[in-house]
Short mmCIF file of C-alpha atoms and ligand atoms in Angstrom, two decimals:
data_model
loop_
_atom_site.label_atom_id
_atom_site.label_comp_id
_atom_site.label_asym_id
_atom_site.label_seq_id
_atom_site.Cartn_x
_atom_site.Cartn_y
_atom_site.Cartn_z
CA UNK E 185 -38.37 -55.46 -13.06
CA UNK E 186 -37.49 -56.39 -9.49
CA UNK E 187 -39.48 -54.48 -6.80
CA UNK E 188 -36.35 -53.10 -5.09
CA UNK E 189 -35.27 -51.36 -8.29
CA UNK E 190 -38.76 -49.84 -8.75
CA UNK E 191 -38.83 -48.62 -5.19
CA UNK E 192 -35.37 -47.05 -5.81
CA UNK E 193 -36.61 -45.21 -8.83
CA UNK E 194 -39.66 -43.83 -6.98
CA UNK E 195 -37.42 -42.67 -4.12
CA UNK E 196 -35.08 -40.87 -6.56
CA UNK E 197 -37.91 -39.25 -8.28
CA UNK E 198 -39.47 -38.19 -5.05
CA UNK E 199 -36.11 -36.48 -3.97
CA UNK E 200 -35.74 -34.70 -7.21
CA UNK E 201 -39.19 -33.42 -7.26
CA UNK E 202 -39.32 -32.07 -3.70
CA UNK E 203 -35.93 -30.32 -4.36
CA UNK E 204 -37.42 -28.76 -7.49
CA UNK E 205 -40.41 -27.47 -5.73
CA UNK E 206 -38.54 -26.18 -2.84
CA UNK E 207 -36.26 -24.34 -5.08
CA UNK E 208 -39.01 -22.62 -7.19
CA UNK E 209 -38.80 -18.95 -6.72
CA UNK E 210 -41.89 -17.70 -8.59
CA UNK E 211 -44.97 -18.83 -10.35
CA UNK E 212 -43.21 -19.77 -13.53
CA UNK E 213 -40.56 -21.93 -11.96
CA UNK E 214 -43.21 -23.63 -10.03
CA UNK E 215 -45.41 -24.27 -13.08
CA UNK E 216 -42.39 -25.73 -14.95
CA UNK E 217 -41.67 -28.16 -12.00
CA UNK E 218 -45.33 -29.09 -11.86
CA UNK E 219 -45.49 -30.02 -15.48
CA UNK E 220 -42.17 -31.87 -15.35
CA UNK E 221 -43.15 -33.99 -12.39
CA UNK E 222 -46.91 -34.19 -12.19
CA UNK E 223 -48.05 -33.19 -15.57
CA UNK E 224 -51.10 -35.27 -16.75
CA UNK E 225 -49.71 -36.27 -20.09
CA UNK E 226 -45.85 -36.66 -19.81
CA UNK E 227 -45.07 -35.94 -16.10
CA UNK E 228 -42.51 -38.15 -14.68
CA UNK E 229 -44.85 -39.43 -11.88
CA UNK E 230 -47.26 -40.56 -14.63
CA UNK E 231 -44.35 -42.37 -16.32
CA UNK E 232 -43.49 -44.09 -12.98
CA UNK E 233 -47.01 -45.22 -12.60
CA UNK E 234 -46.84 -46.91 -15.98
CA UNK E 235 -43.63 -48.42 -15.09
CA UNK E 236 -45.60 -50.22 -12.26
CA UNK E 237 -46.69 -52.70 -14.86
CA UNK E 238 -43.18 -54.02 -15.40
CA UNK E 239 -42.92 -55.02 -11.73
CA UNK E 240 -43.44 -58.64 -10.91
CA UNK E 241 -47.13 -59.41 -10.44
CA UNK E 242 -46.58 -60.58 -6.87
CA UNK E 243 -44.98 -57.30 -5.88
CA UNK E 244 -47.34 -55.00 -7.56
CA UNK E 245 -49.43 -54.34 -4.41
CA UNK E 246 -46.36 -53.22 -2.40
CA UNK E 247 -45.29 -51.09 -5.33
CA UNK E 248 -48.68 -49.54 -5.48
CA UNK E 249 -48.58 -48.53 -1.86
CA UNK E 250 -45.20 -47.01 -2.18
CA UNK E 251 -46.17 -45.14 -5.26
CA UNK E 252 -49.21 -43.42 -3.27
CA UNK E 253 -47.01 -42.56 -0.66
CA UNK E 254 -44.45 -40.83 -2.82
CA UNK E 255 -47.24 -39.08 -4.67
CA UNK E 256 -48.58 -37.74 -1.25
CA UNK E 257 -45.00 -36.38 -0.50
CA UNK E 258 -44.84 -34.71 -3.90
CA UNK E 259 -48.37 -33.19 -3.52
CA UNK E 260 -47.32 -31.82 -0.10
CA UNK E 261 -44.29 -30.24 -1.62
CA UNK E 262 -46.37 -28.70 -4.39
CA UNK E 263 -48.86 -27.27 -1.83
CA UNK E 264 -46.07 -25.71 0.26
CA UNK E 265 -44.26 -24.17 -2.72
CA UNK E 266 -47.67 -22.74 -4.00
CA UNK E 267 -48.44 -21.04 -0.75
CA UNK E 268 -44.81 -19.75 -0.37
CA UNK E 269 -44.60 -18.28 -3.82
CA UNK E 270 -47.99 -16.68 -3.41
CA UNK E 271 -46.88 -14.93 -0.30
CA UNK E 272 -43.80 -13.60 -2.10
CA UNK E 273 -41.24 -15.74 -0.27
CA UNK E 274 -37.90 -16.75 -1.63
CA UNK E 275 -37.02 -20.47 -2.40
CA UNK E 276 -36.80 -22.52 0.59
CA UNK E 277 -33.35 -23.49 -0.43
CA UNK E 278 -32.18 -19.84 -0.52
CA UNK E 279 -32.19 -17.33 2.18
CA UNK E 280 -35.35 -15.60 3.43
CA UNK E 281 -36.43 -13.02 1.04
CA UNK E 282 -34.50 -9.73 1.54
CA UNK E 283 -36.83 -6.86 2.38
CA UNK E 284 -35.86 -3.76 0.32
CA UNK E 285 -36.16 -0.57 2.38
CA UNK E 286 -35.73 2.56 0.22
CA UNK E 287 -35.56 4.84 3.30
CA UNK E 288 -32.32 3.23 4.69
CA UNK E 289 -29.10 5.10 3.99
CA UNK E 290 -27.00 3.67 1.25
CA UNK E 291 -23.96 1.44 2.10
CA UNK E 292 -20.73 3.74 1.74
CA UNK E 293 -17.99 1.92 -0.18
CA UNK E 294 -14.89 1.72 2.05
CA UNK E 295 -12.50 4.15 0.72
CA UNK E 296 -8.73 3.96 1.20
CA UNK E 297 -6.47 6.91 1.79
CA UNK E 298 -2.84 7.98 1.11
CA UNK E 299 -0.16 6.27 2.97
CA UNK E 300 0.87 8.25 6.03
CA UNK E 301 4.49 8.74 4.36
CA UNK E 302 2.76 10.06 1.14
CA UNK E 303 0.73 12.37 3.26
CA UNK E 304 3.98 13.65 5.00
CA UNK E 305 5.52 14.23 1.67
CA UNK E 306 2.76 16.39 0.52
CA UNK E 307 2.83 18.40 3.73
CA UNK E 308 6.61 18.92 3.48
CA UNK E 309 6.25 20.01 -0.06
CA UNK E 310 3.69 22.50 0.99
CA UNK E 311 5.93 23.89 3.79
CA UNK E 312 8.97 24.20 1.65
CA UNK E 313 6.81 25.59 -1.25
CA UNK E 314 5.93 28.48 1.10
CA UNK E 315 9.61 29.03 1.60
CA UNK E 316 10.17 29.30 -2.17
CA UNK E 317 11.45 25.83 -2.80
CA UNK E 318 10.24 24.06 -6.01
CA UNK E 319 10.10 20.21 -6.40
CA UNK E 320 12.67 18.41 -8.41
CA UNK E 321 12.66 14.64 -9.25
CA UNK E 322 15.42 12.13 -9.78
CA UNK E 323 15.73 8.43 -10.68
CA UNK E 324 15.86 5.83 -8.04
CA UNK E 325 18.32 3.76 -10.09
CA UNK E 326 21.50 5.66 -10.33
CA UNK E 327 25.00 5.49 -11.61
CA UNK E 328 28.03 5.96 -9.38
CA UNK E 329 28.79 9.48 -10.76
CA UNK E 330 25.65 11.00 -9.26
CA UNK E 331 25.41 8.89 -6.09
CA UNK E 332 29.11 9.18 -5.22
CA UNK E 333 31.78 10.81 -7.59
CA UNK E 334 30.13 14.13 -8.13
CA UNK E 335 29.36 14.28 -4.36
CA UNK E 336 33.11 14.18 -3.68
CA UNK E 337 32.92 10.56 -2.51
CA UNK E 338 36.14 8.99 -3.95
CA UNK E 339 36.20 5.30 -5.02
CA UNK E 340 37.91 4.21 -1.83
CA UNK E 341 35.42 5.75 0.48
CA UNK E 342 33.69 3.22 2.62
CA UNK E 343 30.24 4.60 1.72
CA UNK E 344 30.89 3.01 -1.66
CA UNK E 345 31.39 -0.46 -0.32
CA UNK E 346 29.13 -2.98 -2.03
CA UNK E 347 27.96 -4.10 1.32
CA UNK E 348 26.68 -0.62 2.05
CA UNK E 349 24.75 -0.38 -1.19
CA UNK E 350 22.23 -2.15 -3.33
CA UNK E 351 24.22 -2.61 -6.60
CA UNK E 352 22.21 -3.84 -9.52
CA UNK E 353 23.16 -7.11 -10.98
CA UNK E 354 26.45 -6.76 -13.20
CA UNK E 355 24.53 -7.51 -16.15
CA UNK E 356 22.54 -4.28 -15.92
CA UNK E 357 24.97 -1.39 -16.46
CA UNK E 358 24.69 1.92 -18.10
CA UNK E 359 27.50 2.23 -20.71
CA UNK E 360 29.46 -0.49 -18.94
CA UNK E 361 29.19 1.46 -15.60
CA UNK E 362 27.69 -0.06 -12.45
CA UNK E 363 24.08 1.04 -11.32
CA UNK E 364 22.78 1.03 -7.90
CA UNK E 365 19.63 1.93 -6.10
CA UNK E 366 20.37 5.40 -4.79
CA UNK E 367 21.43 5.58 -1.13
CA UNK E 368 20.50 9.32 -0.69
CA UNK E 369 18.64 11.89 -2.52
CA UNK E 370 21.59 14.02 -2.64
CA UNK E 371 22.01 12.61 -6.12
CA UNK E 372 19.30 15.02 -7.17
CA UNK E 373 21.41 18.04 -6.17
CA UNK E 374 23.89 17.07 -8.83
CA UNK E 375 21.32 16.44 -11.47
CA UNK E 376 19.77 19.76 -10.77
CA UNK E 377 23.01 21.69 -10.77
CA UNK E 378 24.26 20.04 -13.86
CA UNK E 379 21.22 21.31 -15.82
CA UNK E 380 20.37 24.79 -14.12
CA UNK E 381 22.52 27.74 -13.64
CA UNK E 382 22.38 29.46 -10.23
CA UNK E 383 20.32 30.57 -8.26
CA UNK E 384 18.81 27.20 -7.32
CA UNK E 385 16.22 26.60 -4.64
CA UNK E 386 14.71 23.12 -4.87
CA UNK E 387 13.68 20.15 -2.78
CA UNK E 388 13.50 16.59 -3.75
CA UNK E 389 11.59 13.85 -2.00
CA UNK E 390 11.62 10.07 -2.59
CA UNK E 391 12.78 6.68 -1.83
CA UNK E 392 16.34 5.70 -0.91
CA UNK E 393 17.74 2.27 -0.27
CA UNK E 394 20.49 1.01 2.19
CA UNK E 395 21.10 -2.53 3.39
CA UNK E 396 20.64 -1.48 6.94
CA UNK E 397 19.09 -3.99 9.30
CA UNK E 398 15.57 -2.96 10.25
CA UNK E 399 15.08 -1.73 13.78
CA UNK E 400 12.96 0.81 15.43
CA UNK E 401 14.56 3.72 13.66
CA UNK E 402 16.05 2.20 10.40
CA UNK E 403 14.51 0.36 7.45
CA UNK E 404 16.31 -0.76 4.17
CA UNK E 405 14.08 1.44 2.18
CA UNK E 406 12.94 4.87 3.38
CA UNK E 407 12.35 8.40 2.12
CA UNK E 408 14.39 11.54 2.35
CA UNK E 409 13.69 15.11 1.61
CA UNK E 410 16.68 16.80 0.15
CA UNK E 411 17.07 20.58 0.03
CA UNK E 412 19.36 22.75 -1.94
CA UNK E 413 19.76 26.47 -2.07
CA UNK E 414 22.45 28.18 -4.16
CA UNK E 415 22.75 31.84 -4.38
CA UNK E 416 24.91 34.86 -3.62
CA UNK E 417 26.25 35.04 -0.13
CA UNK E 418 24.25 32.22 1.39
CA UNK E 419 25.56 31.25 4.90
CA UNK E 420 25.29 28.68 7.59
CA UNK E 421 22.96 31.03 9.41
CA UNK E 422 20.39 30.64 6.45
CA UNK E 423 20.74 26.93 6.68
CA UNK E 424 19.85 26.85 10.46
CA UNK E 425 17.08 29.27 10.03
CA UNK E 426 15.43 27.15 7.23
CA UNK E 427 15.80 24.02 9.14
CA UNK E 428 14.34 25.50 12.25
CA UNK E 429 11.47 27.02 10.31
CA UNK E 430 10.82 23.75 8.57
CA UNK E 431 10.79 21.71 11.89
CA UNK E 432 8.58 23.94 13.75
CA UNK E 433 6.31 24.24 10.66
CA UNK E 434 5.85 20.58 10.63
CA UNK E 435 6.28 19.42 14.21
CA UNK E 436 5.00 22.54 16.24
CA UNK E 437 6.66 25.13 18.34
CA UNK E 438 7.54 22.86 21.21
CA UNK E 439 10.21 21.04 19.17
CA UNK E 440 13.83 21.69 19.95
CA UNK E 441 16.41 21.48 17.20
CA UNK E 442 20.09 21.08 17.84
CA UNK E 443 23.14 20.87 15.32
CA UNK E 444 26.09 18.62 15.96
CA UNK E 445 29.38 18.94 14.02
CA UNK E 446 29.65 16.13 11.40
CA UNK E 447 31.15 15.09 8.27
CA UNK E 448 29.78 14.63 4.68
CA UNK E 449 32.29 14.64 1.72
CA UNK E 450 29.90 16.96 -0.18
CA UNK E 451 29.47 19.73 2.42
CA UNK E 452 31.95 21.84 4.46
CA UNK E 453 31.13 22.50 7.19
CA UNK E 454 28.67 19.70 7.90
CA UNK E 455 26.25 19.12 10.67
CA UNK E 456 23.92 16.42 11.81
CA UNK E 457 20.48 17.81 12.91
CA UNK E 458 18.65 16.25 15.89
CA UNK E 459 15.08 17.01 17.14
CA UNK E 460 13.82 16.52 20.62
CA UNK E 461 11.34 13.65 21.35
CA UNK E 462 10.39 13.54 25.05
CA UNK E 463 13.54 13.65 27.10
CA UNK E 464 15.49 12.33 24.12
CA UNK E 465 16.98 13.46 20.97
CA UNK E 466 16.72 11.78 17.58
CA UNK E 467 18.77 12.58 14.44
CA UNK E 468 16.49 13.57 11.71
CA UNK E 469 19.02 14.50 8.92
CA UNK E 470 22.40 15.71 7.72
CA UNK E 471 23.16 19.21 6.28
CA UNK E 472 26.03 21.60 5.60
CA UNK E 473 27.39 24.26 3.22
CA UNK E 474 27.86 22.80 -0.32
CA UNK E 475 31.60 21.93 -0.79
CA UNK E 476 33.43 24.36 -3.35
CA UNK E 477 34.72 20.95 -5.14
CA UNK E 478 31.05 19.90 -5.73
CA UNK E 479 30.15 23.44 -6.98
CA UNK E 480 33.22 23.46 -9.25
CA UNK E 481 32.35 19.99 -10.74
CA UNK E 482 28.91 21.07 -11.97
CA UNK E 483 30.48 24.22 -13.50
CA UNK E 484 29.56 26.71 -10.80
CA UNK E 485 32.01 29.34 -9.64
CA UNK E 486 32.36 29.04 -5.73
CA UNK E 487 33.79 32.52 -5.62
CA UNK E 488 30.50 33.79 -7.04
CA UNK E 489 27.87 31.49 -5.35
CA UNK E 490 27.66 29.53 -2.25
CA UNK E 491 24.76 27.40 -0.87
CA UNK E 492 23.56 24.79 1.64
CA UNK E 493 22.06 21.48 1.22
CA UNK E 494 20.25 19.06 3.79
CA UNK E 495 18.88 15.58 3.56
CA UNK E 496 16.29 14.55 6.15
CA UNK E 497 14.49 11.25 6.96
CA UNK E 498 10.97 11.50 6.16
CA UNK E 499 9.84 8.55 8.23
CA UNK E 500 11.53 9.89 11.41
CA UNK E 501 9.73 13.26 11.06
CA UNK E 502 6.43 11.56 10.55
CA UNK E 503 7.19 9.30 13.56
CA UNK E 504 7.86 12.27 15.80
CA UNK E 505 4.87 14.18 14.58
CA UNK E 506 2.45 11.14 15.25
CA UNK E 507 4.31 9.48 18.13
CA UNK E 508 5.03 6.33 16.16
CA UNK E 509 7.71 4.61 17.99
CA UNK E 510 8.75 1.93 15.40
CA UNK E 511 9.49 2.72 11.73
CA UNK E 512 8.44 -0.79 10.73
CA UNK E 513 4.79 -0.08 11.43
CA UNK E 514 4.72 1.98 8.21
CA UNK E 515 5.52 -0.94 6.01
CA UNK E 516 3.51 -3.81 7.67
CA UNK E 517 0.44 -3.10 5.62
CA UNK E 518 -1.67 -3.32 8.67
CA UNK E 519 -4.77 -1.32 8.00
CA UNK E 520 -5.46 -1.17 11.74
CA UNK E 521 -2.45 1.00 12.03
CA UNK E 522 -2.69 2.80 8.63
CA UNK E 523 -6.33 3.97 9.04
CA UNK E 524 -5.47 6.10 12.05
CA UNK E 525 -3.70 8.63 9.69
C1 FA5 B 870 22.74 11.59 4.18
O1 FA5 B 870 21.91 10.73 3.67
C2 FA5 B 870 23.12 12.79 3.46
N1 FA5 B 870 22.92 12.56 2.04
C3 FA5 B 870 22.36 13.95 4.10
C4 FA5 B 870 22.89 15.30 3.57
C5 FA5 B 870 22.37 15.90 2.48
C6 FA5 B 870 24.04 15.91 4.18
C7 FA5 B 870 22.74 17.18 1.94
C8 FA5 B 870 24.56 17.05 3.78
C9 FA5 B 870 23.99 17.77 2.64
P1 FA5 B 870 22.48 10.43 6.51
O2 FA5 B 870 23.05 9.17 6.10
O3 FA5 B 870 22.81 10.87 7.81
O4 FA5 B 870 22.82 11.51 5.47
O5 FA5 B 870 20.83 10.27 6.45
C10 FA5 B 870 20.02 11.31 6.67
C11 FA5 B 870 18.77 10.87 7.42
O6 FA5 B 870 18.13 9.88 6.74
C12 FA5 B 870 19.13 10.45 8.78
O7 FA5 B 870 19.22 11.50 9.73
C13 FA5 B 870 17.95 9.64 9.09
O8 FA5 B 870 16.86 10.56 9.53
C14 FA5 B 870 17.65 9.09 7.67
N2 FA5 B 870 18.05 7.70 7.66
C15 FA5 B 870 19.18 7.28 7.40
N3 FA5 B 870 19.26 5.78 7.26
C16 FA5 B 870 18.01 5.49 7.53
C17 FA5 B 870 17.34 4.12 7.58
N4 FA5 B 870 18.03 3.15 7.44
N5 FA5 B 870 15.99 4.20 7.81
C18 FA5 B 870 15.27 5.26 8.09
N6 FA5 B 870 15.83 6.52 7.92
C19 FA5 B 870 17.22 6.65 7.76
#
């Protein structure tokens, strides 16, 4: 065998052995490495020593010198590993041994919490629950009957324009009729009245969708709280009292509320409700007395019962309460923002 090949074998062996001893973590792994590399009978160092016989005679002296040097390196590695394992240290390759201190407090897992809008929804349910309103639910994918027709919104009304709504692909129709993501929670008014005789006193909270361009106060997906109260002799005064009570309960007594005349096809008269925010006003919802046409369409007698309805933007209420100046913050998924709630 050429000297150069033998020297290379020795070097490889030394590197492997030193790595094995440095990685030994306890007495057992140290002993296993010792047997493998320097075992008296079948250790690999012994085998290398025997292999020296195959080196050309003229080179044997040089091979022997190198062999002794490698043996010294391996012995030093065994010595270091033995001392380290005896003193309880971790492997030299790993990190220093961790000291376990049972008196330290445990590490609390980081818990998340409910999204601020979900928290707001719970609080609004609570406030309205105290006023005697129970919670009703409705689907987010709606048909045109509940989103428009039953709400007195005729087929040529601009609110039904495909550009103003998220219609679902034509293939997905219900009995051949188009479906859309609901654009308002007023759909639930109809669903409840269709299935419940008066009196009715419900709220419904959930997501609605409109292709609005996102800005500080608009988002294409947002949440509304709908309210509907139908009974004998319900008046606009009841509506205004409930909305004022609701707003002060959620926002505090320093909030001012104002009502502006407005128009919704399903209420008459209709109002837009604004809340004060600093020196400004911001619209938080629409409301009105339920139109007799709507009552008739669900089988109620408008001579017998009357009622009011409102639909308020939940994000805007939450923004006013917490001083959030941009609705987009709620949906960026930035935990630095979210964990403040
Ligand atoms: C309605 O949606 C009516 N359904 C409200 C109603 C219910 C009237 C019952 C009468 C009787 P409007 O489109 O104005 O109305 O929306 C109501 C509120 O939702 C707004 O005042 C605002 O607070 C919120 N809102 C509307 N569009 C957005 C949007 N893109 N992003 C965030 N909030 C919005």
